[in-house]
């Protein structure tokens, strides 16, 4: 409900979009806290999707549910314009035990909104309500609420279920909050903006034995240590220094006693890059090094290298357009002049392979990092980000665009 307080608070705001959103902002923040308290993992966003679909239906959207399981697409047509815009928010949470101590902390053990997808969903709903009640545009608006971003599967599944055939758009946009960037500050990057992500599981198999008689065994721990050291040469010696590449060993497991040489060692790696050539080179060198290093110690390496998803590539024209909208709506002080690409990954990359568009960033202020058990989305960025989606829609589907 819109309280008297909100009416008094908003009376002095001159910008109509800001005033419109401020009138029901309390309700959206309450909704954000509710989503935060009941987080749902990838493809299990049933409660979230139900809430999203019900609100959009109440506001007059044509709502389609059940795309990629829990995905929701809402359509709003106005005027006779023939352009269409898609805006996407993600809905899923992570398998993390929350440690924020917030009064609306997760009540779902081991599951947490540690990436702010509760915030992204709330921002898009705040914009959706304004656009339905007072939006000035001519054309078709499509809001895409996507499941399973965190496991890199939701966007792909929506596409495979005909997302853009059933709901065509001329361009698609999305955003992510970013800790460490001042709250409400916008960042735009043309070209590669987020990295590809690939994984490998490498098992180095030796011959187990007594820790006191190493000469009777083949020590896979030593071979692994040598591989990890050699791995550092891939980025420094095999990749063009002008390019970005990351190869990280995030997990290593072997043995359980100090006096036993284990049979094998298992390592888990993640690799990041901005371009396909670098990505292929990482794979080629890492596989070759693991095998050669293991062999040089008389062990063998079993490499399971899995390609995840590609780098997120923002289209130049749509990114310029998105930046101009922010400059016009907020002025230059709120747009970071030289926002750098990020080495994290995002499955919006698949949507940008299917349609032109841009993925942008909004500062979350001085919060804990994404995927931290202490992270929380900053409610102060809901209003400016929602206002931005409204402006983007109204500009893209301007009345005189026909
Ligand atoms: Zn995430
Ligand atoms: Zn995220």
CSV table of C-alpha atoms and ligand atoms in Angstrom, one decimal:
chain,number,residue,atom,x,y,z
A,1,UNK,CA,0.0,0.0,0.0
A,2,UNK,CA,1.1,3.6,-0.6
A,3,UNK,CA,1.4,5.2,2.8
A,4,UNK,CA,0.7,8.9,3.7
A,5,UNK,CA,4.4,9.1,4.6
A,6,UNK,CA,5.4,8.1,1.1
A,7,UNK,CA,3.0,10.8,-0.4
A,8,UNK,CA,4.5,13.5,1.8
A,9,UNK,CA,8.1,12.3,1.1
A,10,UNK,CA,7.5,12.2,-2.6
A,11,UNK,CA,5.6,15.5,-3.1
A,12,UNK,CA,8.8,17.5,-3.4
A,13,UNK,CA,10.4,15.3,-6.1
A,14,UNK,CA,10.3,17.0,-9.5
A,15,UNK,CA,11.2,14.1,-11.8
A,16,UNK,CA,8.0,12.3,-12.6
A,17,UNK,CA,9.6,8.8,-12.9
A,18,UNK,CA,11.5,9.3,-9.6
A,19,UNK,CA,8.3,10.5,-7.9
A,20,UNK,CA,6.2,7.7,-9.3
A,21,UNK,CA,8.7,5.0,-8.1
A,22,UNK,CA,9.2,6.7,-4.7
A,23,UNK,CA,5.4,6.4,-4.1
A,24,UNK,CA,5.7,2.6,-3.8
A,25,UNK,CA,9.4,2.0,-3.1
A,26,UNK,CA,8.7,0.8,0.5
A,27,UNK,CA,6.6,-2.0,-0.9
A,28,UNK,CA,9.4,-3.0,-3.4
A,29,UNK,CA,12.0,-3.0,-0.6
A,30,UNK,CA,9.7,-5.2,1.5
A,31,UNK,CA,9.4,-7.5,-1.5
A,32,UNK,CA,13.2,-7.6,-1.9
A,33,UNK,CA,13.6,-8.6,1.8
A,34,UNK,CA,10.9,-11.3,1.3
A,35,UNK,CA,12.8,-12.7,-1.7
A,36,UNK,CA,16.0,-12.6,0.3
A,37,UNK,CA,14.4,-14.4,3.2
A,38,UNK,CA,13.2,-17.2,0.9
A,39,UNK,CA,16.0,-17.8,-1.6
A,40,UNK,CA,15.7,-20.6,-4.1
A,41,UNK,CA,18.4,-22.5,-6.0
A,42,UNK,CA,18.7,-22.8,-9.8
A,43,UNK,CA,15.5,-24.1,-11.5
A,44,UNK,CA,13.7,-24.3,-8.2
A,45,UNK,CA,12.6,-20.7,-8.2
A,46,UNK,CA,8.9,-21.7,-7.8
A,47,UNK,CA,7.9,-19.3,-5.0
A,48,UNK,CA,9.8,-16.4,-6.6
A,49,UNK,CA,8.3,-17.0,-10.1
A,50,UNK,CA,4.8,-17.2,-8.6
A,51,UNK,CA,5.2,-13.9,-6.9
A,52,UNK,CA,6.7,-12.2,-10.0
A,53,UNK,CA,4.0,-13.6,-12.3
A,54,UNK,CA,1.2,-12.6,-9.9
A,55,UNK,CA,2.4,-9.0,-9.6
A,56,UNK,CA,2.9,-8.6,-13.3
A,57,UNK,CA,-0.5,-10.0,-14.0
A,58,UNK,CA,-2.0,-7.5,-11.5
A,59,UNK,CA,-0.4,-4.7,-13.3
A,60,UNK,CA,-1.8,-5.7,-16.7
A,61,UNK,CA,1.0,-7.6,-18.3
A,62,UNK,CA,0.4,-10.6,-20.5
A,63,UNK,CA,2.3,-13.2,-18.5
A,64,UNK,CA,3.8,-16.5,-19.7
A,65,UNK,CA,5.2,-18.9,-17.1
A,66,UNK,CA,7.0,-22.2,-17.2
A,67,UNK,CA,9.6,-21.2,-19.8
A,68,UNK,CA,12.8,-23.2,-18.8
A,69,UNK,CA,10.8,-24.5,-15.9
A,70,UNK,CA,10.5,-21.5,-13.6
A,71,UNK,CA,11.1,-18.7,-16.1
A,72,UNK,CA,8.6,-15.9,-16.6
A,73,UNK,CA,8.1,-13.6,-19.6
A,74,UNK,CA,5.8,-10.6,-19.3
A,75,UNK,CA,4.7,-8.5,-22.3
A,76,UNK,CA,3.2,-5.0,-22.4
A,77,UNK,CA,2.1,-3.4,-25.7
A,78,UNK,CA,1.3,0.2,-26.1
A,79,UNK,CA,0.6,2.4,-29.1
A,80,UNK,CA,1.3,1.2,-32.6
A,81,UNK,CA,5.1,1.3,-32.5
A,82,UNK,CA,6.7,-1.8,-34.1
A,83,UNK,CA,9.9,-1.8,-32.1
A,84,UNK,CA,10.4,-4.2,-29.1
A,85,UNK,CA,12.8,-4.2,-26.2
A,86,UNK,CA,13.7,-7.0,-23.8
A,87,UNK,CA,14.9,-6.5,-20.2
A,88,UNK,CA,16.1,-9.5,-18.2
A,89,UNK,CA,16.5,-10.1,-14.5
A,90,UNK,CA,17.8,-13.3,-12.8
A,91,UNK,CA,16.0,-14.9,-9.9
A,92,UNK,CA,18.2,-17.7,-8.5
A,93,UNK,CA,20.2,-17.9,-5.3
A,94,UNK,CA,23.4,-19.8,-4.3
A,95,UNK,CA,24.3,-22.8,-2.1
A,96,UNK,CA,25.8,-20.7,0.6
A,97,UNK,CA,25.0,-20.5,4.4
A,98,UNK,CA,24.2,-16.9,5.0
A,99,UNK,CA,26.2,-15.1,7.7
A,100,UNK,CA,24.9,-11.5,7.5
A,101,UNK,CA,22.8,-11.6,10.7
A,102,UNK,CA,20.1,-9.5,9.0
A,103,UNK,CA,16.6,-9.7,10.3
A,104,UNK,CA,15.5,-10.8,6.9
A,105,UNK,CA,18.4,-13.3,6.5
A,106,UNK,CA,17.7,-16.6,4.6
A,107,UNK,CA,15.4,-18.9,6.4
A,108,UNK,CA,16.3,-21.6,3.9
A,109,UNK,CA,19.4,-23.4,5.4
A,110,UNK,CA,22.4,-23.5,3.1
A,111,UNK,CA,20.8,-21.3,0.4
A,112,UNK,CA,21.4,-17.5,0.1
A,113,UNK,CA,20.9,-14.6,-2.3
A,114,UNK,CA,24.6,-13.8,-2.2
A,115,UNK,CA,24.7,-12.3,-5.7
A,116,UNK,CA,21.8,-9.8,-5.4
A,117,UNK,CA,19.4,-11.5,-7.8
A,118,UNK,CA,16.7,-10.7,-5.3
A,119,UNK,CA,17.7,-7.1,-6.0
A,120,UNK,CA,17.7,-7.4,-9.8
A,121,UNK,CA,14.3,-9.0,-9.7
A,122,UNK,CA,13.0,-6.2,-7.4
A,123,UNK,CA,14.5,-3.5,-9.6
A,124,UNK,CA,12.8,-4.8,-12.7
A,125,UNK,CA,9.5,-5.2,-10.9
A,126,UNK,CA,9.7,-1.6,-9.7
A,127,UNK,CA,10.2,-0.5,-13.3
A,128,UNK,CA,7.5,-2.8,-14.5
A,129,UNK,CA,4.9,-1.2,-12.2
A,130,UNK,CA,5.8,2.3,-13.3
A,131,UNK,CA,5.8,1.4,-17.0
A,132,UNK,CA,2.4,-0.3,-16.7
A,133,UNK,CA,0.8,2.6,-14.7
A,134,UNK,CA,2.5,5.6,-16.3
A,135,UNK,CA,5.0,4.6,-19.0
A,136,UNK,CA,5.1,6.7,-22.1
A,137,UNK,CA,6.1,4.5,-25.0
A,138,UNK,CA,4.9,3.0,-28.3
A,139,UNK,CA,5.9,-0.6,-29.0
A,140,UNK,CA,6.4,-3.8,-27.2
A,141,UNK,CA,8.1,-4.2,-23.8
A,142,UNK,CA,9.2,-7.7,-22.8
A,143,UNK,CA,10.4,-8.5,-19.3
A,144,UNK,CA,12.4,-11.7,-18.9
A,145,UNK,CA,12.7,-13.2,-15.4
A,146,UNK,CA,15.4,-15.9,-15.8
A,147,UNK,CA,16.1,-19.0,-13.7
A,148,UNK,CA,19.4,-20.6,-13.0
A,149,UNK,CA,22.0,-17.9,-13.9
A,150,UNK,CA,24.4,-19.2,-11.2
A,151,UNK,CA,24.9,-22.6,-12.9
A,152,UNK,CA,25.1,-21.0,-16.3
A,153,UNK,CA,22.0,-22.9,-17.6
A,154,UNK,CA,19.0,-20.7,-17.4
A,155,UNK,CA,19.6,-18.4,-20.4
A,156,UNK,CA,20.5,-21.3,-22.6
A,157,UNK,CA,17.4,-23.2,-21.6
A,158,UNK,CA,15.1,-20.3,-22.2
A,159,UNK,CA,16.7,-19.8,-25.7
A,160,UNK,CA,16.3,-23.5,-26.5
A,161,UNK,CA,12.6,-23.3,-25.5
A,162,UNK,CA,12.2,-20.5,-28.2
A,163,UNK,CA,12.5,-17.4,-26.0
A,164,UNK,CA,13.1,-15.0,-28.9
A,165,UNK,CA,11.0,-16.9,-31.4
A,166,UNK,CA,8.0,-16.7,-29.1
A,167,UNK,CA,8.8,-13.2,-27.7
A,168,UNK,CA,10.9,-11.4,-30.4
A,169,UNK,CA,12.9,-8.3,-29.3
A,170,UNK,CA,15.1,-5.9,-31.3
A,171,UNK,CA,17.5,-5.7,-28.4
A,172,UNK,CA,18.0,-7.1,-24.9
A,173,UNK,CA,19.4,-5.5,-21.8
A,174,UNK,CA,20.3,-6.6,-18.3
A,175,UNK,CA,22.3,-5.4,-15.3
A,176,UNK,CA,24.3,-6.6,-12.4
A,177,UNK,CA,25.0,-4.8,-9.1
A,178,UNK,CA,28.7,-4.4,-8.4
A,179,UNK,CA,30.2,-4.2,-4.9
A,180,UNK,CA,33.1,-1.8,-4.5
A,181,UNK,CA,31.6,0.7,-7.0
A,182,UNK,CA,29.8,3.6,-5.4
A,183,UNK,CA,26.1,2.9,-4.9
A,184,UNK,CA,24.0,3.9,-7.9
A,185,UNK,CA,27.0,4.6,-10.1
A,186,UNK,CA,26.5,3.2,-13.6
A,187,UNK,CA,29.2,1.3,-15.7
A,188,UNK,CA,29.1,0.5,-19.4
A,189,UNK,CA,31.6,-1.5,-21.4
A,190,UNK,CA,31.5,-2.0,-25.1
A,191,UNK,CA,32.9,-5.3,-26.4
A,192,UNK,CA,34.0,-8.1,-24.0
A,193,UNK,CA,32.6,-7.1,-20.6
A,194,UNK,CA,32.8,-10.3,-18.7
A,195,UNK,CA,34.9,-13.4,-19.1
A,196,UNK,CA,34.3,-16.9,-20.5
A,197,UNK,CA,34.4,-19.6,-17.8
A,198,UNK,CA,35.7,-23.1,-18.3
A,199,UNK,CA,36.5,-25.8,-15.8
A,200,UNK,CA,38.8,-28.8,-15.6
A,201,UNK,CA,39.2,-31.7,-13.2
A,202,UNK,CA,42.7,-33.1,-13.4
A,203,UNK,CA,43.5,-36.4,-11.7
A,204,UNK,CA,47.1,-37.3,-11.4
A,205,UNK,CA,47.5,-41.0,-10.8
A,206,UNK,CA,50.7,-42.5,-9.4
A,207,UNK,CA,51.3,-45.5,-7.2
A,208,UNK,CA,50.5,-45.4,-3.5
A,209,UNK,CA,52.9,-46.7,-0.9
A,210,UNK,CA,54.5,-46.2,2.5
A,211,UNK,CA,55.6,-42.7,3.3
A,212,UNK,CA,58.9,-44.0,4.5
A,213,UNK,CA,59.7,-45.8,1.3
A,214,UNK,CA,59.0,-43.3,-1.5
A,215,UNK,CA,61.3,-45.2,-3.9
A,216,UNK,CA,58.8,-48.0,-4.1
A,217,UNK,CA,55.9,-45.7,-5.1
A,218,UNK,CA,55.1,-43.0,-7.7
A,219,UNK,CA,54.3,-39.9,-5.8
A,220,UNK,CA,51.3,-38.0,-7.4
A,221,UNK,CA,51.6,-35.2,-4.8
A,222,UNK,CA,55.1,-34.2,-6.1
A,223,UNK,CA,53.8,-34.5,-9.7
A,224,UNK,CA,50.8,-32.2,-8.9
A,225,UNK,CA,53.0,-29.6,-7.2
A,226,UNK,CA,55.2,-29.5,-10.3
A,227,UNK,CA,52.1,-29.2,-12.5
A,228,UNK,CA,50.8,-26.3,-10.4
A,229,UNK,CA,54.1,-24.5,-10.7
A,230,UNK,CA,54.3,-25.1,-14.4
A,231,UNK,CA,50.7,-24.0,-14.9
A,232,UNK,CA,51.8,-20.4,-14.0
A,233,UNK,CA,53.8,-20.4,-17.2
A,234,UNK,CA,50.7,-20.7,-19.4
A,235,UNK,CA,49.4,-17.2,-18.8
A,236,UNK,CA,52.9,-15.6,-18.5
A,237,UNK,CA,54.5,-17.4,-21.5
A,238,UNK,CA,51.8,-18.8,-23.8
A,239,UNK,CA,49.3,-15.9,-23.9
A,240,UNK,CA,49.7,-12.6,-25.6
A,241,UNK,CA,50.6,-10.1,-22.8
A,242,UNK,CA,47.9,-7.7,-24.2
A,243,UNK,CA,45.2,-10.3,-23.5
A,244,UNK,CA,43.5,-11.3,-20.3
A,245,UNK,CA,43.7,-14.9,-19.1
A,246,UNK,CA,43.2,-16.6,-15.7
A,247,UNK,CA,44.0,-20.2,-14.7
A,248,UNK,CA,43.3,-20.9,-11.0
A,249,UNK,CA,43.6,-24.2,-9.1
A,250,UNK,CA,40.7,-23.7,-6.6
A,251,UNK,CA,40.7,-27.2,-5.1
A,252,UNK,CA,43.3,-30.0,-4.5
A,253,UNK,CA,42.7,-33.2,-2.6
A,254,UNK,CA,44.9,-36.2,-1.9
A,255,UNK,CA,45.6,-38.6,0.9
A,256,UNK,CA,44.6,-38.6,4.5
A,257,UNK,CA,47.7,-39.6,6.6
A,258,UNK,CA,51.2,-38.2,6.9
A,259,UNK,CA,52.9,-41.5,6.4
A,260,UNK,CA,51.0,-42.7,3.3
A,261,UNK,CA,51.8,-41.7,-0.3
A,262,UNK,CA,48.4,-41.6,-1.9
A,263,UNK,CA,47.4,-43.2,-5.1
A,264,UNK,CA,46.1,-40.1,-6.8
A,265,UNK,CA,45.6,-36.3,-6.5
A,266,UNK,CA,42.5,-34.5,-7.8
A,267,UNK,CA,42.6,-30.8,-8.7
A,268,UNK,CA,39.8,-28.5,-9.8
A,269,UNK,CA,40.6,-25.5,-12.0
A,270,UNK,CA,38.7,-22.5,-13.4
A,271,UNK,CA,39.8,-20.6,-16.5
A,272,UNK,CA,38.7,-17.2,-17.7
A,273,UNK,CA,39.3,-15.2,-20.9
A,274,UNK,CA,37.8,-12.5,-23.1
A,275,UNK,CA,38.4,-14.1,-26.5
A,276,UNK,CA,37.9,-17.5,-28.1
A,277,UNK,CA,41.5,-17.7,-29.3
A,278,UNK,CA,42.9,-17.3,-25.8
A,279,UNK,CA,40.3,-19.7,-24.5
A,280,UNK,CA,41.4,-22.4,-26.9
A,281,UNK,CA,45.1,-21.8,-26.1
A,282,UNK,CA,44.5,-22.2,-22.4
A,283,UNK,CA,42.8,-25.5,-23.0
A,284,UNK,CA,45.5,-26.8,-25.3
A,285,UNK,CA,48.4,-25.8,-23.0
A,286,UNK,CA,46.8,-26.9,-19.7
A,287,UNK,CA,46.0,-30.4,-21.1
A,288,UNK,CA,49.4,-30.8,-22.6
A,289,UNK,CA,51.2,-29.6,-19.4
A,290,UNK,CA,49.2,-31.8,-17.1
A,291,UNK,CA,50.0,-34.9,-19.2
A,292,UNK,CA,53.7,-34.0,-19.7
A,293,UNK,CA,54.3,-33.0,-16.1
A,294,UNK,CA,52.7,-36.2,-14.8
A,295,UNK,CA,54.6,-38.4,-17.2
A,296,UNK,CA,57.9,-36.8,-16.3
A,297,UNK,CA,57.4,-38.3,-12.8
A,298,UNK,CA,56.2,-41.6,-14.0
A,299,UNK,CA,52.6,-40.8,-13.2
A,300,UNK,CA,49.7,-40.2,-15.6
A,301,UNK,CA,47.2,-37.4,-15.8
A,302,UNK,CA,43.5,-37.8,-16.6
A,303,UNK,CA,42.1,-34.5,-17.7
A,304,UNK,CA,38.4,-33.7,-17.9
A,305,UNK,CA,38.2,-30.2,-19.5
A,306,UNK,CA,34.7,-28.8,-19.7
A,307,UNK,CA,33.8,-25.6,-21.7
A,308,UNK,CA,31.4,-23.6,-19.7
A,309,UNK,CA,30.1,-20.4,-21.3
A,310,UNK,CA,31.5,-17.8,-23.5
A,311,UNK,CA,32.7,-14.2,-22.7
A,312,UNK,CA,29.9,-11.7,-22.5
A,313,UNK,CA,30.2,-9.4,-25.6
A,314,UNK,CA,28.3,-6.1,-25.4
A,315,UNK,CA,27.3,-4.7,-28.8
A,316,UNK,CA,28.8,-1.3,-29.5
A,317,UNK,CA,25.6,0.5,-30.8
A,318,UNK,CA,23.4,-0.7,-28.0
A,319,UNK,CA,26.0,0.0,-25.4
A,320,UNK,CA,26.4,3.6,-26.7
A,321,UNK,CA,22.6,3.9,-26.6
A,322,UNK,CA,22.4,2.5,-23.0
A,323,UNK,CA,25.2,4.9,-21.8
A,324,UNK,CA,23.5,7.9,-23.5
A,325,UNK,CA,20.2,7.1,-21.7
A,326,UNK,CA,22.1,7.1,-18.3
A,327,UNK,CA,23.8,10.4,-19.2
A,328,UNK,CA,20.5,12.0,-20.1
A,329,UNK,CA,18.6,10.6,-17.1
A,330,UNK,CA,21.3,11.2,-14.4
A,331,UNK,CA,24.0,13.4,-15.8
A,332,UNK,CA,27.7,12.6,-16.2
A,333,UNK,CA,28.6,12.4,-12.5
A,334,UNK,CA,26.6,9.1,-12.1
A,335,UNK,CA,28.3,7.4,-15.1
A,336,UNK,CA,31.8,5.9,-14.5
A,337,UNK,CA,33.9,7.3,-17.3
A,338,UNK,CA,36.2,4.3,-17.7
A,339,UNK,CA,34.4,1.3,-16.3
A,340,UNK,CA,36.7,-1.8,-16.9
A,341,UNK,CA,35.6,-5.2,-18.0
A,342,UNK,CA,35.2,-7.8,-15.2
A,343,UNK,CA,36.7,-11.3,-15.0
A,344,UNK,CA,33.6,-12.8,-13.5
A,345,UNK,CA,31.2,-14.6,-15.8
A,346,UNK,CA,27.5,-14.2,-16.6
A,347,UNK,CA,25.2,-16.4,-18.7
A,348,UNK,CA,23.6,-13.2,-20.2
A,349,UNK,CA,26.4,-13.9,-22.7
A,350,UNK,CA,24.1,-16.4,-24.5
A,351,UNK,CA,21.3,-13.8,-24.9
A,352,UNK,CA,23.8,-11.4,-26.4
A,353,UNK,CA,24.8,-14.1,-28.9
A,354,UNK,CA,21.2,-14.3,-30.0
A,355,UNK,CA,20.3,-10.6,-30.0
A,356,UNK,CA,22.1,-7.3,-30.0
A,357,UNK,CA,22.1,-5.6,-26.6
A,358,UNK,CA,24.2,-4.6,-23.6
A,359,UNK,CA,24.8,-5.7,-20.1
A,360,UNK,CA,25.5,-2.9,-17.6
A,361,UNK,CA,26.7,-2.5,-14.1
A,362,UNK,CA,25.3,-0.6,-11.1
A,363,UNK,CA,27.5,0.1,-8.1
A,364,UNK,CA,26.4,-1.7,-4.9
A,365,UNK,CA,28.5,0.6,-2.7
A,366,UNK,CA,31.0,-0.7,-0.1
A,367,UNK,CA,29.4,-4.1,0.5
A,368,UNK,CA,30.9,-7.5,1.0
A,369,UNK,CA,31.9,-9.1,-2.4
A,370,UNK,CA,29.5,-11.1,-4.5
A,371,UNK,CA,29.2,-14.8,-3.5
A,372,UNK,CA,30.3,-13.9,0.0
A,373,UNK,CA,28.3,-15.2,3.0
A,374,UNK,CA,28.2,-11.6,4.3
A,375,UNK,CA,27.1,-10.0,1.1
A,376,UNK,CA,23.8,-8.0,0.9
A,377,UNK,CA,22.2,-6.2,-1.9
A,378,UNK,CA,22.0,-2.4,-1.4
A,379,UNK,CA,18.3,-1.3,-1.3
A,380,UNK,CA,19.4,2.3,-2.1
A,381,UNK,CA,20.1,1.3,-5.7
A,382,UNK,CA,16.6,0.0,-6.4
A,383,UNK,CA,15.1,3.4,-7.2
A,384,UNK,CA,17.9,4.7,-9.5
A,385,UNK,CA,18.2,1.4,-11.4
A,386,UNK,CA,14.4,1.1,-11.8
A,387,UNK,CA,14.3,4.6,-13.0
A,388,UNK,CA,17.0,3.7,-15.5
A,389,UNK,CA,15.0,0.8,-16.9
A,390,UNK,CA,12.0,3.1,-17.3
A,391,UNK,CA,14.1,5.7,-19.2
A,392,UNK,CA,15.8,3.0,-21.3
A,393,UNK,CA,12.4,1.6,-22.3
A,394,UNK,CA,10.8,5.0,-23.0
A,395,UNK,CA,13.8,6.1,-25.1
A,396,UNK,CA,14.1,2.8,-27.0
A,397,UNK,CA,10.3,2.8,-27.7
A,398,UNK,CA,10.0,6.5,-28.1
A,399,UNK,CA,6.5,7.5,-29.2
A,400,UNK,CA,7.8,9.1,-32.5
A,401,UNK,CA,9.7,6.0,-33.4
A,402,UNK,CA,6.6,4.5,-35.1
B,1,LIG,ZN1,26.5,-14.9,-9.0
B,2,LIG,ZN1,24.8,-12.7,-10.3
